[in-house]
Coordinates of C-alpha atoms in Angstrom, one line a residue:
M1 CA -4.0 9.4 10.6
C2 CA -4.1 7.7 14.0
G3 CA -2.7 4.5 15.6
I4 CA -5.0 1.8 17.0
T5 CA -4.2 -1.4 18.9
G6 CA -5.8 -3.9 21.2
I7 CA -5.6 -7.3 22.8
Y8 CA -8.3 -9.8 23.7
Y9 CA -7.6 -12.9 26.0
F10 CA -10.0 -15.7 25.5
D11 CA -9.5 -16.8 29.1
K12 CA -12.1 -14.6 30.7
D13 CA -10.3 -14.7 34.0
R14 CA -7.1 -13.4 32.5
I15 CA -7.0 -9.6 33.1
V16 CA -5.3 -7.3 30.5
D17 CA -2.4 -5.3 32.0
S18 CA -2.7 -1.6 31.3
T19 CA 1.1 -1.4 31.1
L20 CA 1.1 -3.8 28.1
V21 CA -1.6 -1.9 26.3
N22 CA 0.2 1.4 26.9
T23 CA 3.4 -0.2 25.5
M24 CA 1.6 -1.4 22.4
S25 CA 0.0 2.0 21.9
N26 CA 3.2 4.0 22.5
A27 CA 4.8 2.0 19.7
L28 CA 2.4 3.9 17.4
A29 CA 3.1 7.4 19.0
H30 CA 4.3 8.8 15.6
R31 CA 0.9 8.0 14.1
G32 CA -0.9 10.1 16.8
P33 CA 1.2 12.6 18.8
D34 CA -1.8 14.7 19.9
D35 CA -3.5 12.5 22.4
D36 CA -3.6 8.9 23.7
G37 CA -6.1 6.7 25.5
V38 CA -6.6 3.2 26.9
F39 CA -9.8 1.3 27.6
L40 CA -9.8 -1.9 29.7
D41 CA -12.7 -4.4 30.2
N42 CA -11.2 -7.3 32.2
N43 CA -9.8 -9.6 29.4
L44 CA -10.0 -6.9 26.7
G45 CA -7.8 -3.8 26.2
L46 CA -7.9 -1.1 23.6
G47 CA -5.2 1.5 22.9
F48 CA -5.2 4.6 20.8
R49 CA -2.9 7.4 19.6
R50 CA -4.6 10.5 18.1
L51 CA -3.7 12.8 15.2
S52 CA -6.4 15.5 15.5
I53 CA -7.9 16.4 12.1
I54 CA -11.6 16.9 12.7
D55 CA -13.1 18.3 15.9
L56 CA -9.9 19.1 17.7
S57 CA -11.6 19.3 21.0
P58 CA -11.3 16.8 23.9
Q59 CA -14.6 15.3 22.7
G60 CA -12.7 13.6 19.9
H61 CA -10.7 11.5 22.5
Q62 CA -10.5 7.8 21.9
P63 CA -11.3 5.1 22.8
M64 CA -14.8 6.4 22.3
C65 CA -18.0 4.9 23.5
N66 CA -21.8 5.1 22.9
E67 CA -24.3 6.7 25.3
D68 CA -24.3 3.8 27.8
G69 CA -20.7 2.7 27.6
T70 CA -21.5 -0.8 26.1
V71 CA -19.8 -0.2 22.7
W72 CA -16.3 1.2 22.4
I73 CA -14.2 2.0 19.3
V74 CA -10.7 2.8 18.2
F75 CA -10.6 4.2 14.7
N76 CA -8.0 5.4 12.2
G77 CA -9.0 7.2 9.1
E78 CA -11.7 9.5 7.8
I79 CA -15.4 8.9 7.0
Y80 CA -16.1 11.4 4.2
N81 CA -19.9 11.1 4.3
F82 CA -20.3 11.3 8.1
Q83 CA -22.1 14.7 7.8
E84 CA -24.8 13.0 5.7
L85 CA -25.1 10.0 8.0
R86 CA -25.4 11.9 11.2
P87 CA -28.9 13.4 10.7
M88 CA -30.2 10.0 9.6
L89 CA -28.8 8.4 12.8
E90 CA -30.1 11.3 15.0
K91 CA -33.6 10.7 13.6
K92 CA -33.4 7.1 14.7
G93 CA -32.7 8.3 18.3
H94 CA -28.9 8.3 18.5
R95 CA -27.4 11.1 20.6
F96 CA -24.0 12.7 19.6
K97 CA -21.6 14.3 22.0
S98 CA -18.9 15.4 19.5
A99 CA -18.5 16.6 15.9
T100 CA -16.3 13.7 14.9
D101 CA -16.7 11.1 12.2
T102 CA -15.7 8.5 14.8
E103 CA -18.9 8.7 16.7
T104 CA -20.9 8.2 13.5
I105 CA -19.3 4.7 13.2
I106 CA -20.4 3.8 16.7
H107 CA -24.0 4.7 16.1
A108 CA -24.1 3.2 12.7
Y109 CA -22.8 -0.1 14.2
E110 CA -25.5 0.1 16.9
E111 CA -28.2 0.7 14.3
F112 CA -27.0 -1.7 11.5
G113 CA -24.5 -4.1 13.0
A114 CA -21.8 -5.3 10.6
Q115 CA -23.9 -3.9 7.7
C116 CA -22.8 -0.5 8.9
L117 CA -19.9 -0.9 6.5
D118 CA -22.3 -0.5 3.6
Y119 CA -23.0 3.0 4.7
L120 CA -19.4 4.2 5.4
D121 CA -17.6 6.0 2.6
G122 CA -14.0 6.7 3.4
M123 CA -10.6 5.3 4.4
F124 CA -10.5 3.5 7.7
A125 CA -9.3 0.7 9.9
F126 CA -11.3 0.3 13.2
A127 CA -12.1 -2.1 16.0
I128 CA -15.4 -2.0 17.9
W129 CA -15.7 -3.8 21.2
D130 CA -19.3 -4.8 21.8
G131 CA -19.4 -5.4 25.6
R132 CA -22.9 -6.9 25.5
K133 CA -21.8 -9.7 23.2
R134 CA -18.1 -9.8 24.3
E135 CA -17.1 -9.6 20.7
L136 CA -14.6 -7.6 18.6
F137 CA -15.7 -6.3 15.2
L138 CA -12.9 -5.1 13.0
A139 CA -12.7 -3.8 9.4
R140 CA -10.4 -2.3 6.8
D141 CA -11.5 0.1 4.0
R142 CA -12.4 -1.0 0.5
F143 CA -9.0 -0.2 -1.2
G144 CA -6.7 -0.8 1.7
I145 CA -5.7 2.8 2.3
K146 CA -5.4 2.3 6.0
P147 CA -3.4 -0.6 7.4
L148 CA -4.4 -3.2 10.0
H149 CA -2.5 -6.2 11.3
Y150 CA -3.5 -9.0 13.7
Y151 CA -2.2 -12.0 15.7
H152 CA -4.5 -15.0 16.6
K153 CA -2.7 -17.7 18.6
N154 CA -2.0 -19.0 22.1
G155 CA -5.5 -17.9 23.4
I156 CA -5.0 -14.3 22.2
F157 CA -6.3 -12.1 19.5
A158 CA -4.4 -8.8 19.1
F159 CA -4.4 -6.1 16.4
G160 CA -2.5 -3.0 15.5
S161 CA -2.1 -0.4 12.8
E162 CA 1.5 -1.5 12.4
I163 CA 3.3 -4.7 13.3
K164 CA 5.4 -3.0 15.9
A165 CA 2.3 -2.7 18.1
L166 CA 2.1 -6.5 18.4
L167 CA 5.7 -7.2 19.1
P168 CA 5.6 -6.2 22.8
I169 CA 3.2 -9.1 23.5
P170 CA 5.4 -11.9 25.0
Q171 CA 3.6 -14.7 23.2
V172 CA 4.2 -13.2 19.7
A173 CA 7.2 -15.1 18.1
R174 CA 9.4 -13.3 15.6
D175 CA 9.9 -16.4 13.4
L176 CA 10.8 -15.5 9.8
D177 CA 8.3 -16.7 7.1
Y178 CA 10.6 -18.1 4.3
Q179 CA 7.7 -18.2 1.8
T180 CA 7.1 -14.5 2.4
L181 CA 10.8 -13.8 1.9
W182 CA 10.7 -15.6 -1.5
N183 CA 7.7 -13.5 -2.5
Y184 CA 9.4 -10.3 -1.2
F185 CA 12.4 -10.7 -3.6
T186 CA 9.9 -11.2 -6.4
L187 CA 7.8 -8.1 -5.8
M188 CA 10.0 -5.9 -3.5
Q189 CA 7.1 -5.8 -1.1
I190 CA 5.3 -8.4 1.0
P191 CA 1.8 -9.2 -0.4
A192 CA -1.2 -9.4 2.0
P193 CA -2.3 -11.3 4.0
H194 CA 1.2 -12.3 4.9
T195 CA 4.0 -10.4 6.8
I196 CA 7.6 -11.3 7.3
Y197 CA 6.6 -13.0 10.6
K198 CA 4.9 -16.4 10.4
D199 CA 2.2 -15.6 13.0
I200 CA 1.3 -12.0 12.1
R201 CA -1.2 -11.3 9.3
K202 CA -2.5 -8.2 7.4
F203 CA -6.2 -7.5 6.9
L204 CA -7.0 -7.5 3.2
P205 CA -8.7 -4.6 1.6
A206 CA -12.5 -4.6 2.2
Q207 CA -12.1 -7.3 4.9
A208 CA -14.2 -7.5 8.0
M209 CA -13.9 -9.8 11.0
V210 CA -15.8 -10.8 14.1
V211 CA -13.8 -12.3 17.0
K212 CA -15.9 -14.2 19.6
A213 CA -15.4 -14.9 23.2
D214 CA -14.7 -18.6 22.6
G215 CA -11.7 -17.7 20.5
S216 CA -13.3 -18.3 17.1
K217 CA -13.2 -15.7 14.3
R218 CA -15.2 -15.2 11.1
A219 CA -13.7 -13.1 8.3
W220 CA -15.3 -12.0 5.1
Q221 CA -15.0 -9.6 2.2
Y222 CA -17.8 -7.0 2.5
W223 CA -17.3 -5.2 -0.8
D224 CA -15.9 -5.8 -4.3
I225 CA -15.8 -3.6 -7.4
H226 CA -18.5 -4.4 -9.8
I227 CA -17.2 -4.2 -13.4
Q228 CA -19.8 -3.9 -16.1
E229 CA -18.9 -1.7 -19.1
D230 CA -21.7 0.7 -20.0
F231 CA -21.8 1.5 -23.7
S232 CA -24.9 3.7 -23.5
K233 CA -23.0 6.9 -22.8
S234 CA -20.7 8.9 -25.1
E235 CA -17.2 9.7 -24.2
D236 CA -18.2 13.3 -23.5
Q237 CA -20.9 12.2 -21.2
W238 CA -18.5 10.0 -19.3
V239 CA -16.1 12.9 -19.0
E240 CA -18.8 15.2 -17.5
E241 CA -19.8 12.5 -15.1
L242 CA -16.2 12.0 -13.9
R243 CA -15.7 15.7 -13.5
D244 CA -18.8 16.0 -11.4
L245 CA -17.9 13.0 -9.2
F246 CA -14.3 14.1 -8.8
G247 CA -15.3 17.6 -7.9
K248 CA -17.5 16.2 -5.1
A249 CA -14.7 13.9 -4.0
M250 CA -12.2 16.7 -3.8
R251 CA -14.6 18.8 -1.6
R252 CA -14.9 15.9 0.8
H253 CA -11.2 15.2 0.8
L254 CA -10.3 18.8 1.5
Y255 CA -12.6 19.0 4.6
A256 CA -10.5 19.3 7.7
D257 CA -10.1 21.5 10.8
V258 CA -6.3 21.7 10.0
P259 CA -4.2 22.9 7.0
V260 CA -4.3 20.7 3.9
G261 CA -1.7 20.5 1.0
V262 CA -1.0 18.4 -2.1
F263 CA 2.0 16.2 -3.2
L264 CA 2.9 17.3 -6.7
S265 CA 5.0 14.9 -8.8
G266 CA 4.6 16.7 -12.1
G267 CA 2.6 13.8 -13.5
L268 CA -1.0 13.9 -14.7
D269 CA -2.7 12.5 -11.5
S270 CA -1.1 14.8 -8.9
S271 CA -1.4 17.8 -11.3
G272 CA -5.2 17.0 -11.6
V273 CA -5.5 16.9 -7.9
V274 CA -3.8 20.3 -7.6
A275 CA -6.0 21.7 -10.3
Y276 CA -9.2 20.7 -8.6
A277 CA -7.9 21.7 -5.1
S278 CA -7.2 25.2 -6.5
K279 CA -10.7 25.3 -7.9
V280 CA -12.3 24.4 -4.5
K281 CA -10.1 26.3 -2.1
Q282 CA -10.2 30.1 -1.7
E283 CA -6.5 30.5 -0.7
P284 CA -3.4 29.3 -2.6
V285 CA -2.9 25.5 -2.4
K286 CA 0.3 24.4 -0.7
T287 CA 2.2 21.9 -2.9
F288 CA 5.2 19.8 -2.2
S289 CA 7.6 18.2 -4.6
V290 CA 11.0 16.4 -4.9
S291 CA 13.7 16.9 -7.6
F292 CA 16.9 14.9 -8.2
S293 CA 20.1 16.8 -8.6
D294 CA 22.0 13.5 -9.2
D295 CA 20.2 12.6 -12.4
P296 CA 18.5 15.2 -14.7
K297 CA 16.9 12.4 -16.7
V298 CA 14.6 11.6 -13.8
D299 CA 14.2 15.1 -12.6
E300 CA 10.6 16.3 -13.0
S301 CA 11.0 19.8 -11.5
P302 CA 10.3 21.6 -14.8
Y303 CA 6.9 20.0 -15.0
Q304 CA 6.2 20.7 -11.3
K305 CA 7.0 24.3 -11.9
I306 CA 4.6 24.5 -14.8
V307 CA 1.7 23.3 -12.6
A308 CA 2.8 25.4 -9.5
D309 CA 2.9 28.5 -11.7
K310 CA -0.3 27.8 -13.5
F311 CA -2.3 27.5 -10.2
Q312 CA -0.1 30.0 -8.3
T313 CA 0.4 27.5 -5.5
E314 CA 2.5 28.0 -2.4
H315 CA 5.2 25.6 -3.6
Y316 CA 7.9 23.8 -1.7
E317 CA 10.7 21.7 -3.2
F318 CA 13.1 19.1 -1.7
R319 CA 16.2 18.4 -3.8
A320 CA 17.3 14.8 -3.3
N321 CA 20.7 13.2 -3.8
A322 CA 22.4 10.0 -2.6
D323 CA 22.7 11.3 0.9
I324 CA 19.0 10.6 1.5
L325 CA 19.6 6.9 1.3
Q326 CA 20.1 7.1 5.1
A327 CA 16.3 7.3 5.4
A328 CA 16.1 3.7 4.1
Q329 CA 16.9 2.5 7.7
L330 CA 14.1 4.6 9.1
L331 CA 11.7 3.4 6.4
I332 CA 12.3 -0.3 7.2
Q333 CA 11.8 0.3 10.9
E334 CA 8.6 2.1 10.1
C335 CA 7.3 -0.7 7.9
D336 CA 8.6 -3.4 10.4
E337 CA 9.4 -5.7 7.5
P338 CA 11.4 -5.5 4.2
F339 CA 9.9 -2.9 1.8
A340 CA 11.9 -1.9 -1.3
I341 CA 9.7 0.5 -3.2
S342 CA 12.5 3.0 -3.8
S343 CA 10.3 6.1 -4.3
A344 CA 9.3 5.8 -0.7
I345 CA 12.7 7.4 0.3
P346 CA 12.2 10.8 -1.4
L347 CA 8.5 10.6 -0.5
Y348 CA 9.5 10.4 3.2
Y349 CA 11.5 13.7 2.8
I350 CA 8.6 15.4 1.0
S351 CA 6.3 14.3 3.8
K352 CA 8.8 15.6 6.4
M353 CA 8.9 19.0 4.5
A354 CA 5.1 19.0 4.2
G355 CA 4.7 18.3 8.0
E356 CA 6.3 21.7 8.7
H357 CA 3.3 23.4 6.9
V358 CA 0.2 21.2 6.9
K359 CA -1.3 18.3 8.8
V360 CA -3.1 16.7 5.8
V361 CA -1.8 16.0 2.3
L362 CA -3.7 14.8 -0.8
T363 CA -1.9 12.4 -3.2
G364 CA -2.4 11.3 -6.8
D365 CA -2.3 7.6 -6.0
G366 CA -4.8 5.2 -7.7
G367 CA -5.1 6.9 -11.1
D368 CA -2.9 4.3 -12.8
E369 CA -4.8 1.3 -11.4
V370 CA -8.3 2.7 -12.2
F371 CA -7.6 4.4 -15.6
A372 CA -5.0 2.1 -17.1
G373 CA -1.8 4.0 -16.5
Y374 CA 0.6 1.1 -17.0
D375 CA 0.1 0.9 -20.7
G376 CA 3.6 -0.7 -21.4
R377 CA 2.7 -3.6 -19.0
Y378 CA -0.7 -4.2 -20.6
H379 CA 0.8 -4.3 -24.1
T380 CA 3.6 -6.6 -23.1
A381 CA 1.2 -9.0 -21.5
E382 CA -0.8 -9.1 -24.8
R383 CA 2.3 -9.8 -26.8
L384 CA 3.3 -12.6 -24.5
H385 CA 0.1 -14.5 -25.1
S386 CA 1.8 -16.1 -28.1
L387 CA 3.9 -18.1 -25.6
D388 CA 0.8 -20.2 -24.7
Y389 CA 1.0 -21.8 -28.2
I390 CA 4.2 -23.6 -27.3
P391 CA 3.5 -27.0 -25.5
G392 CA 4.4 -27.4 -21.8
F393 CA 7.0 -30.2 -22.5
A394 CA 9.0 -27.8 -24.6
W395 CA 9.2 -25.2 -21.8
R396 CA 10.2 -27.9 -19.3
G397 CA 13.0 -29.0 -21.5
A398 CA 14.1 -25.4 -22.1
S399 CA 14.0 -24.8 -18.3
R400 CA 16.5 -27.7 -17.7
F401 CA 18.7 -26.3 -20.4
I402 CA 18.7 -22.7 -19.1
T403 CA 19.3 -24.0 -15.5
R404 CA 22.6 -25.6 -16.7
Y405 CA 23.4 -22.6 -18.8
Y406 CA 22.8 -20.2 -16.0
R407 CA 25.0 -22.1 -13.6
R408 CA 27.8 -21.9 -16.1
N409 CA 27.4 -18.3 -17.2
G410 CA 25.3 -16.6 -14.4
D411 CA 24.1 -13.0 -14.7
E412 CA 27.1 -11.8 -16.6
N413 CA 25.5 -12.9 -19.8
D414 CA 22.6 -10.6 -20.9
F415 CA 21.3 -13.2 -23.4
G416 CA 21.0 -15.8 -20.6
R417 CA 19.2 -13.4 -18.3
R418 CA 16.6 -12.6 -21.0
L419 CA 16.2 -16.2 -22.0
Q420 CA 15.6 -17.4 -18.4
R421 CA 12.8 -14.7 -18.1
V422 CA 11.1 -15.9 -21.3
I423 CA 11.3 -19.5 -20.2
T424 CA 9.8 -18.5 -16.8
W425 CA 7.0 -16.7 -18.6
G426 CA 6.3 -19.7 -20.8
Q427 CA 5.7 -22.0 -17.8
Q428 CA 3.3 -19.5 -16.1
T429 CA -0.4 -18.9 -16.5
P430 CA -1.4 -15.6 -18.2
D431 CA -2.2 -14.0 -14.8
E432 CA 1.1 -15.1 -13.2
R433 CA 2.9 -13.9 -16.3
Y434 CA 1.2 -10.5 -16.1
L435 CA 2.3 -10.1 -12.5
S436 CA 5.8 -11.3 -13.4
I437 CA 6.2 -8.5 -16.0
F438 CA 6.8 -6.0 -13.1
T439 CA 8.7 -8.4 -10.8
F440 CA 12.4 -8.3 -10.0
F441 CA 14.4 -11.4 -9.1
T442 CA 13.5 -14.4 -11.2
S443 CA 13.3 -17.9 -9.7
F444 CA 16.7 -18.7 -11.2
Q445 CA 18.2 -15.7 -9.5
K446 CA 16.5 -16.3 -6.1
E447 CA 17.9 -19.8 -6.1
Q448 CA 21.4 -18.2 -6.3
L449 CA 20.6 -15.5 -3.8
L450 CA 19.0 -17.5 -1.0
H451 CA 20.4 -20.3 1.2
P452 CA 19.6 -23.7 -0.3
D453 CA 17.6 -24.8 2.8
I454 CA 15.3 -21.8 2.2
V455 CA 14.9 -22.6 -1.5
R456 CA 13.9 -26.2 -0.7
E457 CA 11.2 -25.1 1.7
V458 CA 9.3 -22.6 -0.5
Q459 CA 6.7 -22.9 -3.2
K460 CA 7.1 -20.9 -6.4
G461 CA 3.8 -19.0 -6.5
F462 CA 2.1 -15.9 -5.2
G463 CA -0.2 -17.5 -2.7
R464 CA -3.8 -18.3 -2.1
Y465 CA -5.1 -14.7 -2.0
Y466 CA -3.7 -14.0 -5.4
Q467 CA -5.5 -17.1 -6.8
Q468 CA -8.8 -15.7 -5.3
V469 CA -8.2 -12.4 -7.0
F470 CA -7.7 -14.3 -10.3
D471 CA -10.9 -16.3 -9.8
N472 CA -12.9 -13.1 -9.0
A473 CA -11.6 -10.9 -11.8
P474 CA -13.3 -10.4 -15.2
K475 CA -12.5 -13.3 -17.5
T476 CA -10.5 -11.4 -20.1
G477 CA -9.3 -8.1 -21.3
L478 CA -8.0 -4.9 -19.8
N479 CA -10.5 -4.9 -16.9
R480 CA -9.1 -8.2 -15.7
K481 CA -5.6 -6.6 -15.4
L482 CA -7.0 -3.5 -13.7
Y483 CA -8.9 -5.6 -11.2
I484 CA -5.7 -7.6 -10.4
D485 CA -3.7 -4.3 -9.9
L486 CA -6.5 -2.8 -7.8
K487 CA -6.5 -5.8 -5.5
T488 CA -2.8 -6.5 -5.2
S489 CA -0.1 -3.9 -5.9
L490 CA -2.2 -0.9 -5.2
A491 CA -2.6 -1.7 -1.5
D492 CA 0.6 -3.6 -0.9
E493 CA 2.9 -1.2 -2.7
M494 CA 1.5 2.3 -3.5
L495 CA -0.9 2.8 -0.5
T496 CA 1.5 1.2 2.0
K497 CA 4.2 3.5 0.8
A498 CA 2.0 6.6 1.2
D499 CA 0.7 5.6 4.6
R500 CA 4.1 4.8 6.1
C501 CA 5.8 7.9 4.7
T502 CA 3.2 10.2 6.0
S503 CA 2.7 8.5 9.4
M504 CA 6.4 8.7 10.1
V505 CA 6.1 12.5 10.3
S506 CA 2.6 12.6 11.9
I507 CA 0.6 13.8 8.9
E508 CA -2.4 12.3 7.2
G509 CA -2.4 11.2 3.5
R510 CA -5.7 11.2 1.6
V511 CA -6.4 9.6 -1.8
P512 CA -9.2 11.4 -3.7
L513 CA -8.7 9.4 -6.9
L514 CA -9.9 6.4 -4.8
D515 CA -13.2 8.0 -3.8
K516 CA -15.7 5.1 -3.8
S517 CA -18.3 6.7 -6.1
F518 CA -15.6 7.9 -8.5
V519 CA -14.0 4.5 -8.8
E520 CA -17.3 2.6 -9.2
S521 CA -18.2 4.9 -12.0
A522 CA -14.8 4.6 -13.6
F523 CA -15.1 0.8 -13.8
K524 CA -18.3 1.2 -15.9
I525 CA -16.4 3.1 -18.6
P526 CA -15.6 1.0 -21.7
A527 CA -12.0 -0.1 -21.7
S528 CA -11.5 1.4 -25.2
L529 CA -11.9 4.9 -23.6
K530 CA -9.0 4.2 -21.2
L531 CA -6.4 2.5 -23.4
N532 CA -5.4 2.4 -27.1
R533 CA -2.3 1.0 -28.8
E534 CA -0.2 4.1 -28.0
E535 CA -1.2 5.2 -24.5
G536 CA -3.3 4.7 -21.4
K537 CA -5.5 7.0 -19.1
L538 CA -7.1 8.4 -22.2
I539 CA -10.4 9.5 -20.5
L540 CA -8.6 10.8 -17.4
K541 CA -6.5 13.0 -19.6
K542 CA -9.6 14.3 -21.3
M543 CA -11.3 14.8 -17.9
F544 CA -8.4 17.0 -16.7
S545 CA -7.8 18.7 -20.0
D546 CA -10.0 21.7 -19.2
L547 CA -7.7 22.6 -16.2
V548 CA -4.3 20.9 -16.4
P549 CA -1.7 22.5 -18.8
P550 CA -1.2 20.5 -22.1
E551 CA 2.5 20.1 -21.3
I552 CA 1.3 17.8 -18.5
Y553 CA -1.5 15.7 -20.1
N554 CA 0.4 15.3 -23.4
R555 CA 3.7 14.1 -21.8
P556 CA 4.6 10.4 -21.7
K557 CA 4.2 8.6 -18.4
A558 CA 7.4 8.9 -16.4
G559 CA 6.7 7.3 -13.0
F560 CA 8.5 8.2 -9.8
V561 CA 12.0 7.1 -10.7
V562 CA 14.9 7.1 -8.3
P563 CA 18.6 6.8 -9.6
L564 CA 19.4 3.6 -7.8
K565 CA 22.2 2.4 -10.1
Q566 CA 24.2 5.4 -8.9
W567 CA 23.2 5.0 -5.3
M568 CA 23.7 1.2 -4.8
T569 CA 27.5 1.1 -4.5
P570 CA 29.7 -1.4 -2.7
A571 CA 30.4 1.2 -0.1
A572 CA 26.7 1.5 0.7
F573 CA 26.6 -2.3 1.4
Q574 CA 29.9 -2.5 3.4
P575 CA 28.3 -2.0 6.9
L576 CA 25.6 -4.6 6.1
I577 CA 27.4 -7.6 4.7
H578 CA 28.4 -10.4 7.1
E579 CA 30.5 -13.5 6.4
N580 CA 28.1 -16.0 8.0
D581 CA 24.7 -14.8 6.8
S582 CA 22.3 -17.8 7.0
I583 CA 19.8 -16.4 4.6
L584 CA 21.7 -14.7 1.7
N585 CA 24.5 -16.0 -0.5
R586 CA 27.3 -13.4 -0.1
P587 CA 29.3 -14.3 -3.2
Y588 CA 26.2 -13.8 -5.4
L589 CA 25.5 -10.4 -3.8
E590 CA 29.1 -9.3 -4.4
K591 CA 28.8 -10.5 -8.0
I592 CA 25.8 -8.4 -8.8
L593 CA 27.3 -5.4 -6.9
S594 CA 30.3 -5.7 -9.3
L595 CA 28.0 -6.0 -12.3
N596 CA 26.1 -2.9 -11.4
D597 CA 29.4 -1.0 -10.7
T598 CA 31.4 -2.1 -13.8
T599 CA 28.8 -2.7 -16.6
G600 CA 26.1 -0.6 -18.2
K601 CA 23.4 -2.9 -16.9
N602 CA 21.2 -1.5 -14.1
W603 CA 21.0 -3.8 -11.1
G604 CA 20.0 -0.9 -8.8
Y605 CA 16.5 -2.1 -8.1
H606 CA 17.6 -5.7 -7.4
L607 CA 20.3 -4.4 -5.1
F608 CA 17.9 -2.0 -3.3
G609 CA 15.7 -5.0 -2.5
I610 CA 18.7 -6.8 -0.9
Y611 CA 19.8 -3.5 0.8
Q612 CA 16.4 -3.1 2.5
F613 CA 16.3 -6.7 3.6
L614 CA 19.8 -6.5 5.1
I615 CA 18.8 -3.3 7.0
W616 CA 15.7 -5.2 8.4
E617 CA 17.8 -8.3 9.2
Q618 CA 20.4 -6.2 11.1
A619 CA 17.7 -4.4 13.1
E620 CA 15.9 -7.6 13.9
K621 CA 19.1 -9.3 15.1
S622 CA 20.1 -6.4 17.3
G623 CA 16.7 -5.5 18.6
V624 CA 17.1 -1.9 17.5
A625 CA 14.2 0.3 18.5
L626 CA 12.5 2.7 16.2
L627 CA 15.1 5.3 15.2
E628 CA 14.8 9.0 16.0
H629 CA 13.5 10.6 12.8
L630 CA 16.3 11.7 10.5

C-alpha cells in the first residue's frame, strides 16, 4: 500500500514546481507514512509516499529508476511473481540494486515495453516515465484492487492514487457531475470511469494508458477473463486443482518482510483464507473481527469464535455500536466522493485495530463474484425474465399510471413501492434489470429526492462502460452475471471499500481469492458446479470442506450486515440538513426519515446514502481538510 501521484505539462517550457508535487504527494501521506520522494524532469513531476512491505531498506525508495536514469517509476501494490521474473531479467542483462518488486517492473518495461503487463501477476497501479520518449505509461491491475485516478485537460495530464492528490492543482475544477450523482443514488457508489467531479476520471480494471508529449493519450484494456467451461474434468478433479492453486496463491500473498494478519468475518471466504494461512504459517495467525452489540441478528461473533478456536488464532474483536457512525465523515473524506457501502464503517475500525498488530491483512473479497455467492440475486433475475413477454406499450402505460399514483400516495404505500419497481424492471433490458436487483433508489424516488433541474439534465442509464461490459460478457447464463459482477461492483464497491479502509490506517490489504491463476481456472468450471436451485459457491464449499468447520460451510450466506435502520435517526441528520439545499429535496428526506422511524419498513440503506452525500457536500462547501483519524 503506497500513494503515487504526478503531473505532466504538455508545454515543454513549463517547469513543474516541486512545491506542487510535494503538496499532491502529502495528500496521500496516510497511504505511505514510511518514506516519501519526488522526481522532477522539467515539465514532468512524480511524487510518492511509501508503506514499506518488501525490502525495508533505503534501496526501496521511490521514485525509482533504471541503471542509467532514463526510466522512472512510482508504484503502488505488490507483484507476487517478482521472484520468478527477476532471474529471467538478469539473464537478459538487467542489473538490480534492490530486493523490491518495484525494480522488476522497471526492467520488465525496458525489456518488453507495454507488453510487460502480460508478465506481471499481482495488484498494482503504477506510472512509468520514459525520459527517452518523453512519455508516461500507466496501468491498473486486472481486477481493480489498487486505485488510480487522472485529470487530462488544460494542457495537463495528472494522476493520483486518490482524488485528493489532484485537487491541489489550480486548473482542476470541482464541478459536480449530475449524471454521476444520479448513478450514485442508484448504486450507493460511483461506477468507474466516473467520479463525482466532471473532469476527474478513474482508471478501469485492466486498463493501460500511454500519454505522449503532444498531449494525446491512448488507453486500452490489456486483459480480460476468458470464460470457456471445461466439462472434461470431474468435480473432484476441479476441487483438487483449486486447492493446489489457492495454496500457491496463499503462499505468495503471505510473503512480506512485516507482520501479516487476516480479516475474519465468520463467513466461508474469510474462514477459508484463515484455514489456508494457518496451514502455511508456522506461528498462530492474527485474526481481526467485528461484532454488533446493537443487533444480535447480524452479530457473527459465534461463527468467528468457531474459526478462531479451530485454528488457534491470535484473535482480536471490535464490538461495534451506533457510536461508530462518526467514522462516516472520515470515510467520505478518504474516498473524496460519496460512498455509502455501510460495511465500510465497521471495516475501518477493524483495520484500525489490525494496524496496531500487523502491516498487511488478507481479506476474503472476490469469492462471491467468482464462485456465485449471490444466489438470491441470480434466481431473482431468472424469475424476472417472464417480464419480457409483456409488450413495451403495456409497460409505458403502466409507467404513466404509477407516476400519477406515486405522486398521490408516495412512499407511504408499500404496494405502490413494489409496483413501481416491477414497472421499472419491465422497461429494462435483462442486464439492466439484473443490476437493478441490488440497487437502492428507483427512478421514481430519485425524481422526488433530487432538484428538478438535476433530474432534467440526467439520462436514466448506467453509462457507456456498463454497455461495453454487457457487450463483452458471455451471451447467456450464470457466467454472464458473474462477468458483469466481476467488471462492475467488485472494483467499484468491494475493492474500493477494502482499499480505502486499510489505507486510512496505513496498512496493506491483499485479496488471495483474486489471484490471477486461481480466478482464470475458476472461470473454466461448469456453472452447474457453482450454483443450484438452493445455494451458490458449491465447489468453493467443497474446496474448503477439508479444513473449514462444517458450521461455517453449511451455514446460509449472511453478508456483512450493518443495523442501519436503528442508526439512521432524525438526530443523526440534524447537523447536516439545510433549508436551501440546491441538490436535495428536504421535505422528501424528512418524509423517509419519518417512515424509517415510525413504521416497520427499513429505509436505513436509502438514508445512509443520503447521509454520506450530505457529509461530502458539507465538507466540499466548507473546504474541510482530511480529518485527523478518529
